mmCIF file of C-alpha atoms in Angstrom:
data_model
loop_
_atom_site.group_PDB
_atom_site.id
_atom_site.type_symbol
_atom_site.label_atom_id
_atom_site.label_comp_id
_atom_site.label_asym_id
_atom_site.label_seq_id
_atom_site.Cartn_x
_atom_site.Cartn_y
_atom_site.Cartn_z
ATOM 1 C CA UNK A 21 43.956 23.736 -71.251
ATOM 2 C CA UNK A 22 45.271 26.989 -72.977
ATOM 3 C CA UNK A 23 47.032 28.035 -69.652
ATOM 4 C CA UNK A 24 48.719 24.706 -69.367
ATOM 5 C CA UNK A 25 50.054 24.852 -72.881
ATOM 6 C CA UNK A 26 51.331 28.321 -72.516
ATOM 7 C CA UNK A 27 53.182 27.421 -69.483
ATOM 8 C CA UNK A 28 54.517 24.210 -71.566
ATOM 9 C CA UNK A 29 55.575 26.838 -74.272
ATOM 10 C CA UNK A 30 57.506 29.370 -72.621
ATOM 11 C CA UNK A 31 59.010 27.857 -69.323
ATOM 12 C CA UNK A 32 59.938 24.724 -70.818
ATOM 13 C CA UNK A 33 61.739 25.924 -73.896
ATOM 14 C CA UNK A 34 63.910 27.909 -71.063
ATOM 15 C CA UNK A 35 64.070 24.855 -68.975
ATOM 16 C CA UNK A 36 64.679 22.001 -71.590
ATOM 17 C CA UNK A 37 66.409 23.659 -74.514
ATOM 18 C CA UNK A 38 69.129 26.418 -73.085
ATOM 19 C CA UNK A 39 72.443 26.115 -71.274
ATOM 20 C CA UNK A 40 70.943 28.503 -68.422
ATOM 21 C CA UNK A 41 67.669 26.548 -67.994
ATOM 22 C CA UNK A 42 69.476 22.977 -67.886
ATOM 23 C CA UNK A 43 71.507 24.631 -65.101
ATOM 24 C CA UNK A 44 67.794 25.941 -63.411
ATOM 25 C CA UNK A 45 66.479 22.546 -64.206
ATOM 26 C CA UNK A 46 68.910 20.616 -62.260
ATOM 27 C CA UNK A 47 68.449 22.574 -59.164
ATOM 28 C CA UNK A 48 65.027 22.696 -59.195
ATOM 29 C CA UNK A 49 64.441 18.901 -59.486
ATOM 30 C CA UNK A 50 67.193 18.289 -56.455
ATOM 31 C CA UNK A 51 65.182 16.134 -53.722
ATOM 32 C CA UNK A 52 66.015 19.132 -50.955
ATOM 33 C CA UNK A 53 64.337 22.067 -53.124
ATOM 34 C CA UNK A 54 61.261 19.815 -53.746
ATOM 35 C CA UNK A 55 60.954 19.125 -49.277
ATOM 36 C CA UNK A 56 61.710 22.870 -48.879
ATOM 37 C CA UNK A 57 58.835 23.606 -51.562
ATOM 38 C CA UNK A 58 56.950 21.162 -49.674
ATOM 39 C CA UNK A 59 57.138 22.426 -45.985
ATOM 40 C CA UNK A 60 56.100 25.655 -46.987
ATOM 41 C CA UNK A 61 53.085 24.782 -48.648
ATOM 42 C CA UNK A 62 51.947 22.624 -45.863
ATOM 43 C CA UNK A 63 52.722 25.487 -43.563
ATOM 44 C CA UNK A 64 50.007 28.250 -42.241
ATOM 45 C CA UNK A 65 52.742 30.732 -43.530
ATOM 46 C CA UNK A 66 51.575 30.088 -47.136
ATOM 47 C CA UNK A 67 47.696 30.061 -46.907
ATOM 48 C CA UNK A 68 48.316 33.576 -48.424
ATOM 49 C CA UNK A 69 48.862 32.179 -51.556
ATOM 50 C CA UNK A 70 45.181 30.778 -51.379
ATOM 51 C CA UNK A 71 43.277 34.033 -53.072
ATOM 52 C CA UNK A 72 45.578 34.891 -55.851
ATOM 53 C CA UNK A 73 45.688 31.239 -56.428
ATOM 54 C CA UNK A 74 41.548 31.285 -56.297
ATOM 55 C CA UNK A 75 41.181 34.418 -58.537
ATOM 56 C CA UNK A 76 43.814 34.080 -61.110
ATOM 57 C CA UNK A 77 42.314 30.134 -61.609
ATOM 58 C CA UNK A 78 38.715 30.897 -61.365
ATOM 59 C CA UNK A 79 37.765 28.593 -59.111
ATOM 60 C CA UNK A 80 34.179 27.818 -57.766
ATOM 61 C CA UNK A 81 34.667 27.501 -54.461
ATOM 62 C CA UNK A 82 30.953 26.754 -53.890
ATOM 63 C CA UNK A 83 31.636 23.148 -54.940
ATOM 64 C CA UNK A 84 34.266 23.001 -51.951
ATOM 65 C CA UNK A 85 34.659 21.542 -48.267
ATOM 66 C CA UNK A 86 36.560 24.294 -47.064
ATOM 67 C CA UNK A 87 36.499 23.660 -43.426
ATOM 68 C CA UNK A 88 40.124 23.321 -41.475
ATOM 69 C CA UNK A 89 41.934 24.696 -44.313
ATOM 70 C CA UNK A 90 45.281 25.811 -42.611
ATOM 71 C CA UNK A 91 47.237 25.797 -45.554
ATOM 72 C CA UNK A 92 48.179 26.035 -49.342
ATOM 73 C CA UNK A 93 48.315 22.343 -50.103
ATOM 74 C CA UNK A 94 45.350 22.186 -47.483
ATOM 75 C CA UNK A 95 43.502 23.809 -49.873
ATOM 76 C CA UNK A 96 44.759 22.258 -52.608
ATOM 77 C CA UNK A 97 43.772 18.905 -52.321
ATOM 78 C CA UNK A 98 40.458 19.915 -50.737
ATOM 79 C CA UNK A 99 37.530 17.510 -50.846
ATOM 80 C CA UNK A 100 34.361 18.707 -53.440
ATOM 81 C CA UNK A 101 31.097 18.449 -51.712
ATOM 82 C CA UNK A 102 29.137 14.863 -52.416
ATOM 83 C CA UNK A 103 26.991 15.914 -54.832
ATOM 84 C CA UNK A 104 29.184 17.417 -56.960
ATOM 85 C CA UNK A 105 30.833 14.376 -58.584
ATOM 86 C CA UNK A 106 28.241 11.403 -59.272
ATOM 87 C CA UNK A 107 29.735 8.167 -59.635
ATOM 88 C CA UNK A 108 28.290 6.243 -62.388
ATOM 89 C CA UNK A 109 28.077 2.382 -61.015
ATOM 90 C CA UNK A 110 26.755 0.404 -64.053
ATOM 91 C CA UNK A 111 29.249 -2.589 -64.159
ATOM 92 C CA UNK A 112 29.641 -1.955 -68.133
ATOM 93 C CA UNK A 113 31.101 1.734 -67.851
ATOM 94 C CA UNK A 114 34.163 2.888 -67.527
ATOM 95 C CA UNK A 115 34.488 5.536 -65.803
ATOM 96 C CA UNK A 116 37.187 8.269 -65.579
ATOM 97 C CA UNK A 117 39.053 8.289 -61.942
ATOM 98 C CA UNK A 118 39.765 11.883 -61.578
ATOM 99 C CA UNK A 119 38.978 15.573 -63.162
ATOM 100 C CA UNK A 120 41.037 16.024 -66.368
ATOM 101 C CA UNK A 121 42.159 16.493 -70.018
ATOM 102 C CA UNK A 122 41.839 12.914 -71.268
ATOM 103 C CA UNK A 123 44.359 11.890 -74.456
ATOM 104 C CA UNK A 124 43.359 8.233 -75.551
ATOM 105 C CA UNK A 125 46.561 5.856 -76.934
ATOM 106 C CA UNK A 126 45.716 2.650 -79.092
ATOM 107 C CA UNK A 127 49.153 0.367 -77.444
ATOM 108 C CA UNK A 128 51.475 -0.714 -79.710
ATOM 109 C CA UNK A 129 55.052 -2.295 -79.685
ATOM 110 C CA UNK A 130 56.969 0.814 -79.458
ATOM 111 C CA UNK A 131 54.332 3.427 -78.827
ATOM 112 C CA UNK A 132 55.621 6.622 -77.347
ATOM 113 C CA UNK A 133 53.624 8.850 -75.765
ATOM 114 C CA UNK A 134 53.927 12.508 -73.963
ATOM 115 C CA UNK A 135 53.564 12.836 -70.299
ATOM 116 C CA UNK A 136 54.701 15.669 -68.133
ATOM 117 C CA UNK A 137 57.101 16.930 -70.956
ATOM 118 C CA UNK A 138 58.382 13.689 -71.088
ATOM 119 C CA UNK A 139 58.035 11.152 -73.393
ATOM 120 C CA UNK A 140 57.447 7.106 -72.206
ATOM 121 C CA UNK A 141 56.878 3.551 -73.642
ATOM 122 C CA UNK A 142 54.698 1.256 -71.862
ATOM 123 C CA UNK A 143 57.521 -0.708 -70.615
ATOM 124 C CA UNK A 144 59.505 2.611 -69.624
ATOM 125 C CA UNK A 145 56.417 3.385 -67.767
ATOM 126 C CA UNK A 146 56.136 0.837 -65.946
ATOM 127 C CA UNK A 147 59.872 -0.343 -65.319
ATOM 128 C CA UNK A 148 58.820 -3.993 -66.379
ATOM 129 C CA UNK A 149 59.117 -5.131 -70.169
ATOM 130 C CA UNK A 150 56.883 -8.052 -68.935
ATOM 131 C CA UNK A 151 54.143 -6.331 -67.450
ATOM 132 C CA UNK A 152 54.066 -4.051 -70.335
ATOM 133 C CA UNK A 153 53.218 -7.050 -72.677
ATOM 134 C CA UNK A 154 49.973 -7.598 -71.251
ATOM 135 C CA UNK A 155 48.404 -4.717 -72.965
ATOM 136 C CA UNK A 156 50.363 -4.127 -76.180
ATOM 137 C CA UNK A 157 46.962 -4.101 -78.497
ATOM 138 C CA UNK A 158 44.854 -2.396 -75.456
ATOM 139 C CA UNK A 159 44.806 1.251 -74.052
ATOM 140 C CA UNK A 160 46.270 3.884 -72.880
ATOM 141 C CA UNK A 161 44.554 6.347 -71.555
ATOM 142 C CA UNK A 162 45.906 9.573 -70.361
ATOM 143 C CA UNK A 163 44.197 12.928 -67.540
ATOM 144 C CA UNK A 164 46.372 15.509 -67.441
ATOM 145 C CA UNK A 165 45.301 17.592 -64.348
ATOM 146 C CA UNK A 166 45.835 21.570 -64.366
ATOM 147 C CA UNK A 167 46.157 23.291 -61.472
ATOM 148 C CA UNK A 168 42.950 24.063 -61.451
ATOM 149 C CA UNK A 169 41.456 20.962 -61.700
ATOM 150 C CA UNK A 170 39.825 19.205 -58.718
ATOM 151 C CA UNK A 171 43.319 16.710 -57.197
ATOM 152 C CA UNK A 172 41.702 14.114 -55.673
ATOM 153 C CA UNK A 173 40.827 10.973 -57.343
ATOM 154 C CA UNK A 174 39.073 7.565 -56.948
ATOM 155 C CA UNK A 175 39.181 4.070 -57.854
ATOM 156 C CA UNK A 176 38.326 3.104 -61.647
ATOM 157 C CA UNK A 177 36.624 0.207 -60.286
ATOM 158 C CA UNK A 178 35.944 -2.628 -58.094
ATOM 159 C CA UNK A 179 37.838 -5.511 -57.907
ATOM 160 C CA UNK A 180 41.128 -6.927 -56.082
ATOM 161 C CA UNK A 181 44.314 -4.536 -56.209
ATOM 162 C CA UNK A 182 48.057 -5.070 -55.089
ATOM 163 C CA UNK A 183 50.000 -3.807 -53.265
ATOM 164 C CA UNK A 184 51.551 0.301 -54.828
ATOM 165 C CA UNK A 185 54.351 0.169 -56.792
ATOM 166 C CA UNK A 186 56.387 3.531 -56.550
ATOM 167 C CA UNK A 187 58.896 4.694 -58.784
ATOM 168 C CA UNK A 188 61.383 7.460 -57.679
ATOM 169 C CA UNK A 189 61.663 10.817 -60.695
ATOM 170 C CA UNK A 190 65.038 11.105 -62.230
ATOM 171 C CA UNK A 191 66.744 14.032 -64.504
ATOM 172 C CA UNK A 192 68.471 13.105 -67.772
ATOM 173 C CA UNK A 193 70.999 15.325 -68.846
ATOM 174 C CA UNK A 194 72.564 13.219 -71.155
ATOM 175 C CA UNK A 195 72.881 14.888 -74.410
ATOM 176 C CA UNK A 196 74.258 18.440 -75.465
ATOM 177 C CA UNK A 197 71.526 21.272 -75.648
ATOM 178 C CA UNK A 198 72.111 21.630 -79.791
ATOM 179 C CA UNK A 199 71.108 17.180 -80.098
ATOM 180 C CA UNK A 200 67.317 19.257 -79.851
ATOM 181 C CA UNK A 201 66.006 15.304 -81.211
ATOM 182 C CA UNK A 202 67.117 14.432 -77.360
ATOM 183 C CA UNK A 203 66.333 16.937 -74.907
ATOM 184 C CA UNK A 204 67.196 17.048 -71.218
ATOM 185 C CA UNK A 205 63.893 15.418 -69.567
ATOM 186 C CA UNK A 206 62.460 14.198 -66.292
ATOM 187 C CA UNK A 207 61.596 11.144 -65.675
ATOM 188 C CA UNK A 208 58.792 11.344 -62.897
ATOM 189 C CA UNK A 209 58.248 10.563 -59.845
ATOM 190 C CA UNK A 210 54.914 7.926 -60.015
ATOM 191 C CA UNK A 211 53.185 5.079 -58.433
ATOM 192 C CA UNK A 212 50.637 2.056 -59.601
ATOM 193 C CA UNK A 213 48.768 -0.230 -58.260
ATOM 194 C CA UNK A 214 47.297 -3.399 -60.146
ATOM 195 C CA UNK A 215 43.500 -3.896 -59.854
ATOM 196 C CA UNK A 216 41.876 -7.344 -61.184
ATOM 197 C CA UNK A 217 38.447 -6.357 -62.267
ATOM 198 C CA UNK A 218 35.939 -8.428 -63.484
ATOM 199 C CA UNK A 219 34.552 -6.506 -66.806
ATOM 200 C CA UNK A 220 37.850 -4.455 -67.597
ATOM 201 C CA UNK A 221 40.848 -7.523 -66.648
ATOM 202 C CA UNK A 222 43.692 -6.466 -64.792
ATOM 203 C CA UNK A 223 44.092 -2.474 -64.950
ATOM 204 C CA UNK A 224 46.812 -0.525 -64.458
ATOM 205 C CA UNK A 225 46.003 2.779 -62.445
ATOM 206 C CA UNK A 226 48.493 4.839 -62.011
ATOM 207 C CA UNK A 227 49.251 8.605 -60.316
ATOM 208 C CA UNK A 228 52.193 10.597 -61.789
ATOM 209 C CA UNK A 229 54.002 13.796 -59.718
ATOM 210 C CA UNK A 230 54.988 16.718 -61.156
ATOM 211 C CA UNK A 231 58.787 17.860 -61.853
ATOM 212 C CA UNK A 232 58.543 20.212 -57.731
ATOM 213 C CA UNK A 233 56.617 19.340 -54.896
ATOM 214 C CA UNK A 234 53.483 17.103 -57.017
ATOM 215 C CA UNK A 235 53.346 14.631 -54.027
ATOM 216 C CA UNK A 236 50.749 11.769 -54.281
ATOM 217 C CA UNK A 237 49.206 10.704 -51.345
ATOM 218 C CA UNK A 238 47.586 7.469 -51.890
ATOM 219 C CA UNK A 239 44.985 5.880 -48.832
ATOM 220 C CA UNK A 240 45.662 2.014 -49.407
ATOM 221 C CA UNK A 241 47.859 -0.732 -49.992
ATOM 222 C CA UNK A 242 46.928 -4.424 -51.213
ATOM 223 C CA UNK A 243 43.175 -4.975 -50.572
ATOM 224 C CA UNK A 244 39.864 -5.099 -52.399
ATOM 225 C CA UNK A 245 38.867 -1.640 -54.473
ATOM 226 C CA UNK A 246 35.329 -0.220 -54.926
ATOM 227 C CA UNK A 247 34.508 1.857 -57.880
ATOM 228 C CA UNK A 248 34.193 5.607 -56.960
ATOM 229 C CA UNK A 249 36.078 5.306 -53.349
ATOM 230 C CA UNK A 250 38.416 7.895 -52.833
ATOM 231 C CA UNK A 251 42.355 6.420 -53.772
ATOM 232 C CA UNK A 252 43.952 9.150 -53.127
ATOM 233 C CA UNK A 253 45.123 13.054 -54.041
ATOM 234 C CA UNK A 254 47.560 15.216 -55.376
ATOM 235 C CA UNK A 255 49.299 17.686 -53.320
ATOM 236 C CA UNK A 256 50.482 20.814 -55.210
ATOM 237 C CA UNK A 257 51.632 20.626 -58.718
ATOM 238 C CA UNK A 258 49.923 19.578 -62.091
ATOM 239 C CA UNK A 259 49.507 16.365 -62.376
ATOM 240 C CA UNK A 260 48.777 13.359 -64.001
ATOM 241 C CA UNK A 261 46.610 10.048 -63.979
ATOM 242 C CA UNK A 262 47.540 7.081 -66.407
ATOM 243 C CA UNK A 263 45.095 3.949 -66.750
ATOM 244 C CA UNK A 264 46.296 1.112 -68.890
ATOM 245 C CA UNK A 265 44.019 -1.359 -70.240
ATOM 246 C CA UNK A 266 44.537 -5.298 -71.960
ATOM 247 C CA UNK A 267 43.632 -5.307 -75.054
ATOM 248 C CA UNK A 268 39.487 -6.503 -76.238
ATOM 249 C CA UNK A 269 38.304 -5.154 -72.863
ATOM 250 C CA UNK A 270 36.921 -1.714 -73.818
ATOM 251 C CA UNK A 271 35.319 0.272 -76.593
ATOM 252 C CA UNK A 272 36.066 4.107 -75.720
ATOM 253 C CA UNK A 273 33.199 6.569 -76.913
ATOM 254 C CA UNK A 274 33.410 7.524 -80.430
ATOM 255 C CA UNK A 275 33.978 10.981 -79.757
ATOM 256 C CA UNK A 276 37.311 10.770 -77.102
ATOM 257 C CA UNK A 277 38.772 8.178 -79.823
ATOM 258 C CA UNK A 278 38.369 10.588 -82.890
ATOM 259 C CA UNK A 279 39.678 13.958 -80.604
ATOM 260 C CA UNK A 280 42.724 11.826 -79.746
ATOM 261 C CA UNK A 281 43.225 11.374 -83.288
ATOM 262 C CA UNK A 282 43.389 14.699 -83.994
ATOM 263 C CA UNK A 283 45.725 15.488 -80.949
ATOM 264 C CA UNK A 284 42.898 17.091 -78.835
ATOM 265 C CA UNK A 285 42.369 16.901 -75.311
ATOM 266 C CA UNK A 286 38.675 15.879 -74.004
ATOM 267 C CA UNK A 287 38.160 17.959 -70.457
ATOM 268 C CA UNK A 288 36.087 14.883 -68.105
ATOM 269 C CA UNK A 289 34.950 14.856 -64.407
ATOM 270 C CA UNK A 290 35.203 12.168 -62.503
ATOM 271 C CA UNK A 291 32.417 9.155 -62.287
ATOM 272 C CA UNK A 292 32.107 10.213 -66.333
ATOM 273 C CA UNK A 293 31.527 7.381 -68.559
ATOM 274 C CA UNK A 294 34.284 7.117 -70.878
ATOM 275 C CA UNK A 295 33.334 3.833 -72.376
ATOM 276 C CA UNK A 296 31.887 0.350 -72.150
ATOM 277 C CA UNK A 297 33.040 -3.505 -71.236
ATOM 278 C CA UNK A 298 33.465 -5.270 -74.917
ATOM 279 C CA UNK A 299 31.239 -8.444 -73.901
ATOM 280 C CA UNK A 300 32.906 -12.414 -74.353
#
């Protein structure tokens, strides 16, 4: 967490709040930069990047697949061996869908939350002031992914999901530099999917990229869901996961609801029991 907010610190105050890093920002959110970004890592070219990246994060790499790794983002989004991440399947729990720093939000009407340096509503979120209504009262629950946090993720649980929504990233650079209230932001790049459960109601799962190449890769379309399957990854960038819940579905553990009320991030793993259905 402390190398996340360091890099939130330093680079974004360049990025978001000076002439010269609004100038930086722009370029570096174009679409072309991001595919350039983007070839490279896939390429064989960059699998030099792999030990720095393994030493300077500290990463285990005992827990790892690491067969046909033939590049950067290869190794990125590599698979953790089976055992690694058990997948607790008691109907009652919810479980958290990925590795991460989870922030918990209680939903109200104009609740504004941070994520990826940018700050949403439910209904911004979600580009629908109608869908958003269905869980004003519930959850919000937020796993911010560092970079060296295991990117792949899985369903939250079983049930019936629709087809993925995807919502293109945009840069807003609407406001002068000094109007610090109203800082240039992104607007990222994300995608949902809908999943009708029978414990939790309808739940909103949803991947969000980060402001380069943070490209989410997700397996299925419309179909049936089973708690623990693989959904999908993240290709190279921090990330983050969002699940939104209706409200008098879930009662999060004691502990994640009084760290979120104090601002502070609880680190997870995924298949973690997070909380439990609120029986009818």
């Amino acid at each position: 967490a402390g190398m996340c907010q360091e890099v939130n610190v330093e680079s974004l105050h360049f990025l978001y709040r000076t002439v010269p890093g609004r100038m930086v920002l722009k370029v570096l959110t174009q679409p072309s930069v991001s595919e350039i970004c983007g070839r490279f890592l896939d390429s064989s070219l960059s699998k030099c990047l792999i030990c720095p990246f393994v030493k300077k994060n500290q990463i285990d790499l005992s827990e790892y697949e690491l067969e046909q790794i033939g590049s950067f983002n290869d190794f990125f989004s590599r698979k953790i061996k089976q055992d690694k991440r058990p997948i607790d399947m008691e109907e009652n729990h919810l479980i958290a869908p990925c590795d991460g720093l989870l922030s918990v939000w209680k939903i109200k009407e104009n609740t504004v939350f941070p994520v990826k340096q940018s700050h949403y509503t439910i209904s911004s979120l979600l580009h629908s002031k109608k869908l958003a209504q269905r869980y004003h009262g519930g959850y919000c629950l937020v796993y911010r992914l560092c970079v060296n946090h295991y990117h792949r993720y899985c369903y939250v649980d079983s049930g019936q999901k629709s087809r993925n929504f995807f919502i293109p990233g945009r840069l807003h650079t609407v406001r002068p530099v000094a109007l610090r209230e109203v800082p240039v932001f992104t607007e990222n790049s994300r995608e949902y999917t809908l999943i009708r459960t029978e414990k939790f109601g309808t739940v909103v799962q949803m991947e969000v990229g980060a402001m380069l190449v943070g490209r989410i890769v997700n397996h299925e379309e419309k179909g049936s869901t089973i708690r623990g399957k693989e959904k999908g990854y993240f290709q190279y960038g921090g990330s983050t996961i969002i699940v939104l819940i209706e409200p008098e579905q879930v009662q999060i553990r004691e502990d994640i609801l009084q760290s979120s009320a104090l601002t502070k991030e609880v680190p997870v793993k995924m298949g973690e029991v997070i909380g439990h259905a609120i029986e009818h």
